Amino acid sequence: MDPLQPDTKSLLFDLYAPIYVSSSSTKGSSLCSAARSPPPAPPPPLHKPKPSSSLPHPDFEWTPSMFAGYAAAPPAAPQQGDQQHKEHVSSKAAAQAILRKIDEDETFLSWRIIKTIIAAGGGFMVDAYDLFVIGLLTKLIGRIYYPDVRYYPQSYCNQIGNISTYYQLDPGNNWQPIEHKCGSKWSDLEGWLMTNVNNWNNMTAADQTNLALTHAPSDLPNRSGYALKSVALIGTLVGQLTFGHLADLLGRRPVHIVTMIIMIVGALCSGMSFGTTGDAVVGTLCMWRFLLGLGIGGIYPLSATVMSETASTKWRGTYLASVFAFQGFGFLLAGTVTIILAAIWKPYDGAGDFLWRTALSLASIPPAITLYYRIMIPETERYEVIVKGDTQTAAKQIGLTDPSVVQASGLKARGHTWGSFLRLYGLPLLGCACSWFLLDIAFYSQGLFQADVFTIVGWLPASYTMNAVEEVYSIARAQLIISLASIIPGYWFTVAFIEILGRTKI
């Protein structure tokens, strides 16, 4: 080849290079920049090329306008992989911007936070009311529906080996032993009878026993008392495992609303538990309290989760502690409502049936109020971003108007496997769960069996000195003292100092 003869193929490649590069090179290449700017005019050819069917006519001359046409050619569409990568990066950045705005929000008690505290804290308050009000009413229910079940007085237990026996009237109107139970609270019954019954010392032992059993107040049998106090906790366990999982699948908001509706229905129906016998009434009441427990079990984890996902990092401890502090208000509310109802009906011994039914039914009012706030509160932004991948809705809820965030497409976070979850959170979860478990043993035992505890420590007068409504009044009064003196101050001390002293020290 003549060294002075131009390489035609090289010449054509130089001319078309901007088009090739714009369709095949990667973003940011210097050749891409060349594709977007007009190339310089070519040098004049040394001589005209030989005619060829694949080349322009020998008399053809290149002009700058032709190069401008090549340079103005639109770039080819990006590859699908590149587009997906850009969307992934954009979605991840949008999600991080939303979560960062939530965590870095330093506003204290905004209206959004106040509504969340009312909705979540109201759930805790109702939970405590429903669980602990039954401890105030079991004695009353036993007096009403088990009049033929009495304690064997302690004074006679000492004569038969300090064994206390439940007695029940048989069809022949004779007292028959049916089961064993501690009867130490009747230890002073004999002294009371000696003072108030004529010719007590002249009676035979059998007559004294029969008279003592007649004056000893009736009570729930063991099976009925334990069932009433524990069945709601069994429902709570089932509700926690069921609704906690459903909240991850369906969302916090819809499941939270459903659990509140269940609580409303369970509370109303608990007050309408009817039957022809004591066992029938208690059995029906246990059924509705199990349903109530399902709702309580759903409210417990959801209320804490909703508040935790809504709160900023700076105030998360305060907000979450305040939600739990509403449990103290529920404990206080149970005693307040019961003592008011007992004060109204105290002069009427036969009004006990209305008292316990009203006290249980009124538990439907607080969840009805908090249900309104729960409906008004949207899904938590963290759930929208992390689980649903809806960054646009989350950005709108928190007032984030950055176009790069609002216009980003969704990006769902990958969930943990059980192995990765336990490696990350297993030890903190175990420590928190064990601490909570040990706390609840004392807290719920005291709350559910407080009538027995108050009697043993001497806070309550002997039952045979009061009618049924007066006994409820005394139990509720003791609970109010406990609530105001210890439970509520302890909760709000934590709310005030948790961000100062830290979680571990508190």
XYZ file of C-alpha atoms in Angstrom:
506
model
C 0.000 0.000 0.000
C 1.250 3.462 -0.874
C 2.336 5.191 2.372
C 0.780 8.385 1.112
C -2.536 6.649 0.425
C -5.015 7.276 3.332
C -6.407 4.313 5.282
C -10.069 4.535 4.336
C -11.293 2.252 7.129
C -9.470 4.315 9.764
C -10.929 7.473 8.345
C -14.490 6.132 8.471
C -14.036 4.881 12.043
C -12.869 8.316 13.191
C -15.926 9.895 11.678
C -18.418 7.474 13.166
C -16.677 7.071 16.530
C -19.058 9.469 18.353
C -22.034 7.328 17.376
C -20.353 4.072 18.336
C -19.239 5.427 21.663
C -22.591 6.904 22.611
C -24.302 3.558 22.176
C -21.775 1.198 23.665
C -19.413 2.944 26.080
C -19.977 3.356 29.791
C -21.223 6.493 31.514
C -18.554 9.089 32.242
C -16.243 8.105 29.332
C -14.337 10.837 27.553
C -15.640 9.441 24.286
C -19.160 10.025 25.503
C -18.263 13.654 25.934
C -17.085 13.687 22.367
C -20.450 12.328 21.305
C -22.179 15.296 22.878
C -19.908 18.031 21.299
C -19.235 18.735 17.597
C -15.976 17.173 16.369
C -13.289 19.317 14.738
C -13.255 19.630 10.952
C -11.209 16.878 9.242
C -7.939 17.735 7.488
C -8.117 17.969 3.705
C -7.437 14.642 1.996
C -4.076 14.164 0.293
C -5.859 13.064 -2.820
C -9.216 11.691 -3.713
C -9.729 8.049 -2.811
C -10.268 5.402 -5.427
C -13.846 4.675 -6.366
C -15.434 1.901 -4.383
C -18.987 0.609 -3.996
C -18.669 0.789 -0.215
C -17.215 4.318 -0.117
C -18.576 7.716 -1.087
C -18.197 8.933 -4.677
C -14.659 10.099 -5.495
C -15.921 13.622 -6.025
C -17.728 13.598 -2.605
C -16.436 16.131 -0.082
C -17.063 16.130 3.720
C -18.563 19.290 5.181
C -18.785 20.460 8.887
C -22.600 20.261 8.775
C -22.343 16.542 8.234
C -20.221 16.192 11.342
C -22.740 18.251 13.284
C -25.428 15.838 12.242
C -23.444 12.928 13.545
C -22.704 14.721 16.800
C -26.377 15.576 17.379
C -27.491 11.966 17.118
C -29.408 11.036 20.342
C -27.709 8.600 22.714
C -29.029 5.077 22.834
C -31.328 4.007 25.683
C -29.496 2.783 28.811
C -29.161 -0.905 29.382
C -31.733 -2.593 31.655
C -29.082 -3.519 34.212
C -27.862 0.066 34.446
C -31.402 1.345 34.943
C -32.093 -1.140 37.737
C -28.847 -0.203 39.437
C -29.742 3.500 39.317
C -33.212 2.803 40.756
C -31.735 0.642 43.516
C -29.266 3.344 44.527
C -31.972 6.029 44.372
C -34.400 3.972 46.478
C -31.777 3.132 49.058
C -30.783 6.785 49.389
C -34.448 7.799 49.751
C -35.045 5.200 52.463
C -31.951 6.313 54.329
C -33.062 9.955 54.115
C -36.489 9.131 55.581
C -35.114 7.027 58.433
C -32.488 9.649 59.170
C -35.136 12.370 59.388
C -37.165 10.267 61.849
C -34.151 9.453 64.017
C -32.768 13.001 64.042
C -36.035 14.768 64.807
C -35.393 16.732 68.031
C -38.925 18.132 68.375
C -40.316 17.205 71.779
C -43.957 16.092 71.910
C -45.128 17.071 68.459
C -48.807 16.524 67.710
C -47.917 13.358 65.779
C -46.108 11.975 68.838
C -48.923 12.992 71.205
C -51.497 11.120 69.101
C -49.258 8.068 69.014
C -48.774 8.145 72.797
C -52.548 8.384 73.301
C -53.230 5.475 70.957
C -50.393 3.253 72.183
C -50.571 4.264 75.850
C -54.350 3.917 75.851
C -53.888 0.311 74.787
C -51.594 -0.363 77.736
C -54.004 1.349 80.119
C -56.942 -0.775 78.969
C -54.831 -3.922 79.166
C -54.009 -3.242 82.800
C -57.617 -2.373 83.645
C -58.993 -5.570 82.101
C -56.376 -7.840 83.655
C -56.503 -6.455 87.189
C -60.143 -5.489 87.683
C -61.092 -9.157 87.929
C -58.971 -9.462 91.088
C -61.284 -6.945 92.748
C -64.445 -8.818 91.783
C -63.812 -12.531 92.302
C -64.836 -12.410 95.967
C -68.061 -10.683 95.000
C -68.820 -13.208 92.246
C -68.199 -16.053 94.695
C -70.601 -14.609 97.263
C -73.314 -14.177 94.641
C -73.114 -17.428 92.665
C -71.689 -19.897 95.194
C -73.726 -19.289 98.381
C -73.468 -22.952 99.341
C -69.649 -23.064 99.304
C -68.031 -21.988 102.606
C -64.667 -22.079 104.311
C -64.234 -24.309 107.330
C -63.291 -21.851 110.128
C -59.658 -21.848 111.219
C -60.585 -22.300 114.875
C -61.853 -25.775 114.068
C -59.005 -26.538 111.685
C -56.676 -26.503 114.673
C -58.669 -29.359 116.182
C -58.293 -31.566 113.077
C -54.651 -31.104 112.229
C -54.751 -27.519 110.919
C -56.404 -28.630 107.669
C -58.988 -26.271 106.265
C -61.798 -27.786 104.198
C -64.338 -26.362 101.791
C -67.859 -27.392 102.749
C -70.874 -27.432 100.465
C -74.543 -28.004 101.178
C -75.859 -31.303 99.853
C -79.484 -31.809 98.689
C -80.418 -32.719 102.257
C -79.175 -29.324 103.444
C -76.190 -30.861 105.230
C -72.615 -29.556 104.995
C -70.302 -31.945 103.131
C -66.523 -31.519 102.609
C -65.621 -31.073 98.930
C -62.033 -29.822 98.768
C -59.189 -28.412 100.806
C -58.168 -24.781 100.949
C -56.394 -22.522 103.411
C -58.846 -20.841 105.744
C -56.569 -18.822 107.987
C -58.491 -15.626 107.290
C -61.343 -16.957 109.454
C -59.115 -17.374 112.509
C -61.030 -14.807 114.543
C -64.501 -16.009 113.541
C -64.917 -17.972 116.734
C -64.251 -14.892 118.865
C -66.729 -12.894 116.850
C -69.380 -15.601 117.256
C -68.745 -15.862 120.995
C -69.375 -12.130 121.269
C -72.435 -11.898 119.042
C -74.213 -15.250 119.488
C -76.087 -16.059 122.676
C -75.428 -19.412 124.377
C -72.415 -20.070 122.164
C -70.567 -21.848 124.939
C -73.591 -24.082 125.621
C -73.764 -25.367 122.012
C -72.424 -28.716 120.924
C -69.394 -28.818 118.657
C -71.606 -29.841 115.724
C -73.944 -26.885 116.275
C -71.007 -24.511 116.596
C -69.506 -25.829 113.324
C -72.797 -25.494 111.470
C -73.339 -21.945 112.768
C -69.770 -20.939 111.923
C -70.156 -22.237 108.366
C -73.406 -20.326 108.024
C -71.743 -17.036 109.023
C -68.576 -17.632 107.008
C -68.930 -15.839 103.641
C -69.154 -17.993 100.560
C -66.373 -17.896 98.009
C -65.367 -19.220 94.606
C -64.154 -22.818 94.513
C -60.500 -23.174 93.628
C -61.179 -24.260 90.060
C -63.430 -21.276 89.343
C -61.194 -18.698 91.015
C -58.043 -19.855 89.256
C -59.838 -20.033 85.909
C -61.183 -16.485 86.143
C -57.801 -15.057 87.080
C -55.710 -16.958 84.545
C -57.825 -17.409 81.426
C -57.201 -13.852 80.192
C -53.438 -14.410 80.553
C -53.699 -17.569 78.446
C -55.517 -15.560 75.772
C -52.827 -12.883 76.070
C -50.100 -15.404 75.277
C -51.964 -16.656 72.203
C -52.710 -13.091 71.090
C -49.097 -11.996 71.392
C -47.819 -14.846 69.238
C -50.616 -14.481 66.673
C -51.085 -10.752 66.227
C -47.401 -9.944 66.584
C -46.688 -12.085 63.504
C -49.694 -10.731 61.609
C -48.522 -7.171 62.256
C -45.313 -7.930 60.363
C -47.264 -9.377 57.447
C -50.247 -7.021 57.208
C -49.042 -3.858 58.932
C -49.221 -2.371 62.405
C -52.251 -0.163 61.765
C -54.843 -2.727 60.562
C -53.862 -5.338 63.159
C -53.852 -2.724 65.922
C -57.390 -1.681 64.956
C -58.597 -5.297 64.904
C -57.185 -6.028 68.363
C -58.903 -2.961 69.827
C -62.222 -4.051 68.352
C -61.721 -7.500 69.882
C -61.122 -5.885 73.264
C -64.285 -3.793 72.978
C -66.387 -6.854 72.137
C -64.749 -8.956 74.859
C -65.299 -6.303 77.543
C -68.959 -5.735 76.651
C -69.741 -9.434 76.516
C -67.931 -10.089 79.799
C -70.512 -7.920 81.529
C -73.294 -9.928 79.900
C -72.200 -13.370 81.076
C -75.350 -15.151 82.207
C -76.221 -18.672 83.289
C -78.560 -20.676 85.489
C -75.782 -21.864 87.833
C -72.596 -20.437 89.222
C -70.471 -22.708 87.040
C -72.406 -21.605 83.946
C -71.843 -17.928 84.711
C -68.160 -18.439 85.429
C -67.734 -20.600 82.320
C -69.333 -17.974 80.084
C -67.275 -15.247 81.698
C -64.103 -17.271 81.124
C -64.943 -17.628 77.432
C -65.311 -13.870 76.954
C -62.239 -13.134 79.029
C -60.225 -15.451 76.811
C -61.390 -13.398 73.811
C -60.491 -10.279 75.747
C -57.053 -11.754 76.389
C -56.521 -12.243 72.651
C -57.026 -8.530 72.138
C -54.789 -7.692 75.100
C -52.069 -9.926 73.661
C -52.217 -8.047 70.378
C -52.210 -4.615 71.984
C -49.121 -5.286 74.121
C -46.506 -5.766 71.375
C -48.188 -3.462 68.865
C -48.407 -0.467 71.208
C -44.721 -0.723 72.051
C -43.758 -1.295 68.410
C -45.766 1.632 67.064
C -44.249 4.016 69.592
C -40.726 2.725 69.059
C -40.967 3.040 65.267
C -42.394 6.569 65.466
C -40.030 8.053 68.064
C -36.731 9.749 67.301
C -33.466 8.495 68.726
C -33.168 11.377 71.186
C -36.566 10.876 72.844
C -37.267 7.196 72.164
C -36.664 6.105 75.753
C -38.912 8.826 77.161
C -41.742 8.178 74.730
C -41.623 4.410 75.118
C -41.479 4.630 78.918
C -44.459 6.992 78.921
C -46.470 4.468 76.902
C -45.679 1.756 79.446
C -46.498 4.189 82.270
C -50.105 4.161 81.121
C -50.255 0.668 82.580
C -50.086 2.276 86.004
C -53.042 4.456 85.067
C -54.941 1.304 84.122
C -54.208 -0.201 87.515
C -55.396 3.016 89.154
C -58.466 3.236 86.914
C -59.589 -0.266 87.864
C -59.556 0.642 91.540
C -61.166 4.041 90.958
C -64.080 2.724 88.891
C -64.697 -0.156 91.288
C -64.630 1.988 94.429
C -67.027 4.521 92.870
C -69.481 1.801 91.891
C -69.159 0.178 95.323
C -69.766 3.517 97.044
C -72.942 3.976 95.017
C -74.297 0.505 95.761
C -72.804 -0.082 99.208
C -76.139 0.379 101.028
C -77.669 -2.337 98.848
C -76.382 -5.822 99.543
C -78.235 -7.259 96.568
C -76.654 -4.842 94.077
C -73.420 -6.820 93.766
C -74.487 -8.405 90.484
C -74.870 -4.988 88.852
C -71.544 -3.867 90.275
C -69.288 -6.491 88.720
C -71.109 -6.465 85.397
C -70.842 -2.686 85.136
C -67.172 -2.686 86.128
C -66.311 -5.206 83.411
C -68.446 -3.555 80.722
C -66.982 -0.097 81.323
C -63.653 -1.484 80.125
C -64.994 -1.083 76.566
C -64.983 2.736 76.760
C -61.206 3.463 76.852
C -60.408 1.263 73.804
C -63.290 2.893 71.915
C -61.687 6.293 72.538
C -58.171 5.160 71.632
C -59.565 3.387 68.562
C -60.434 6.782 67.080
C -56.830 7.974 67.435
C -55.526 4.685 66.090
C -57.683 5.068 62.976
C -56.470 8.649 62.489
C -52.797 7.668 62.751
C -51.321 6.300 59.495
C -49.006 3.341 59.218
C -45.597 3.922 60.787
C -43.023 5.379 58.411
C -40.467 2.705 59.245
C -42.901 -0.026 58.243
C -43.754 1.842 55.028
C -40.084 2.136 54.095
C -38.514 -1.067 55.372
C -41.294 -3.621 54.907
C -43.547 -2.218 52.177
C -40.885 -0.238 50.341
C -43.224 2.744 49.939
C -40.862 5.687 50.284
C -43.287 8.140 48.695
C -45.993 7.621 51.335
C -43.472 7.722 54.174
C -41.901 10.935 52.839
C -45.312 12.564 52.603
C -46.205 11.576 56.191
C -43.104 13.199 57.691
C -43.192 16.243 55.408
C -40.100 15.390 53.367
C -40.364 17.199 50.015
C -36.995 16.439 48.438
C -37.799 15.349 44.819
C -35.082 12.703 44.876
C -36.882 11.091 47.830
C -40.483 11.658 46.818
C -39.963 10.337 43.292
C -37.867 7.324 44.256
C -39.295 3.891 43.641
C -39.788 1.357 46.410
C -37.038 -0.798 47.863
C -37.969 -3.527 50.336
C -35.456 -4.579 52.943
C -34.413 -8.178 53.075
C -35.592 -9.937 56.234
C -33.415 -11.802 58.694
C -33.154 -15.542 58.920
C -33.568 -17.000 62.389
C -29.821 -17.558 62.529
C -28.855 -14.011 61.587
C -31.545 -12.572 63.863
C -30.339 -14.517 66.891
C -26.714 -13.632 66.199
C -27.566 -9.935 66.162
C -30.293 -9.704 68.811
C -30.329 -13.019 70.670
C -28.482 -11.921 73.795
C -30.316 -8.582 74.279
C -33.621 -10.339 73.612
C -32.873 -13.026 76.194
C -31.877 -10.469 78.820
C -34.951 -8.313 78.228
C -37.325 -11.285 78.153
C -35.950 -12.803 81.366
C -36.134 -9.486 83.201
C -39.692 -8.959 82.053
C -40.632 -12.515 82.983
C -39.341 -12.133 86.542
C -41.038 -8.750 86.899
C -44.397 -10.110 85.753
C -44.311 -12.966 88.252
C -44.428 -10.447 91.087
C -46.512 -7.789 89.326
C -49.332 -10.003 88.080
C -49.379 -12.206 91.154
C -49.875 -9.179 93.355
C -52.459 -7.678 91.027
C -54.581 -10.790 90.511
C -54.447 -12.159 94.071
C -54.414 -8.842 95.898
C -57.627 -9.577 97.829
C -55.981 -12.597 99.455
C -52.740 -10.686 100.035
C -54.491 -7.739 101.649
C -56.413 -10.066 103.965
C -53.328 -11.991 105.030
C -51.363 -8.841 105.894
C -54.327 -7.469 107.824
C -55.235 -4.585 105.519
C -58.837 -5.759 105.244
C -61.314 -6.553 107.999
C -62.759 -10.048 108.210
C -65.209 -10.813 105.416
C -67.948 -11.936 107.778
C -68.084 -8.412 109.210
C -69.057 -6.905 105.833
C -71.571 -7.489 103.120
C -70.397 -8.330 99.618
C -70.333 -4.761 98.256
C -68.540 -3.442 101.337
C -65.842 -6.055 100.837
C -65.315 -4.926 97.233
C -65.056 -1.326 98.449
C -62.335 -2.288 100.946
C -60.323 -4.218 98.346
C -60.538 -1.369 95.809
C -59.461 1.162 98.425
C -56.355 -0.873 99.221
C -55.530 -1.103 95.507
C -55.809 2.667 95.129
C -53.291 3.135 97.935
C -50.844 0.762 96.231
C -51.293 2.521 92.873
C -50.799 6.043 94.159
C -47.996 5.227 96.588
C -45.771 3.012 94.454
C -46.824 1.956 90.962
C -47.506 5.329 89.330
C -44.522 7.151 90.944
C -42.232 4.331 89.817
C -43.423 4.518 86.219
C -43.072 8.277 85.903
C -39.720 8.361 87.676
C -38.483 6.204 84.808
C -40.090 8.505 82.232
C -38.344 11.526 83.752
C -34.865 10.043 84.162
C -34.443 7.319 81.542
C -32.634 9.654 79.130
C -30.525 11.060 81.971
C -29.475 7.905 83.818
C -29.683 5.522 80.888
C -31.516 2.246 80.361
C -29.159 0.011 82.307
C -29.072 2.100 85.484
C -32.848 2.572 85.502
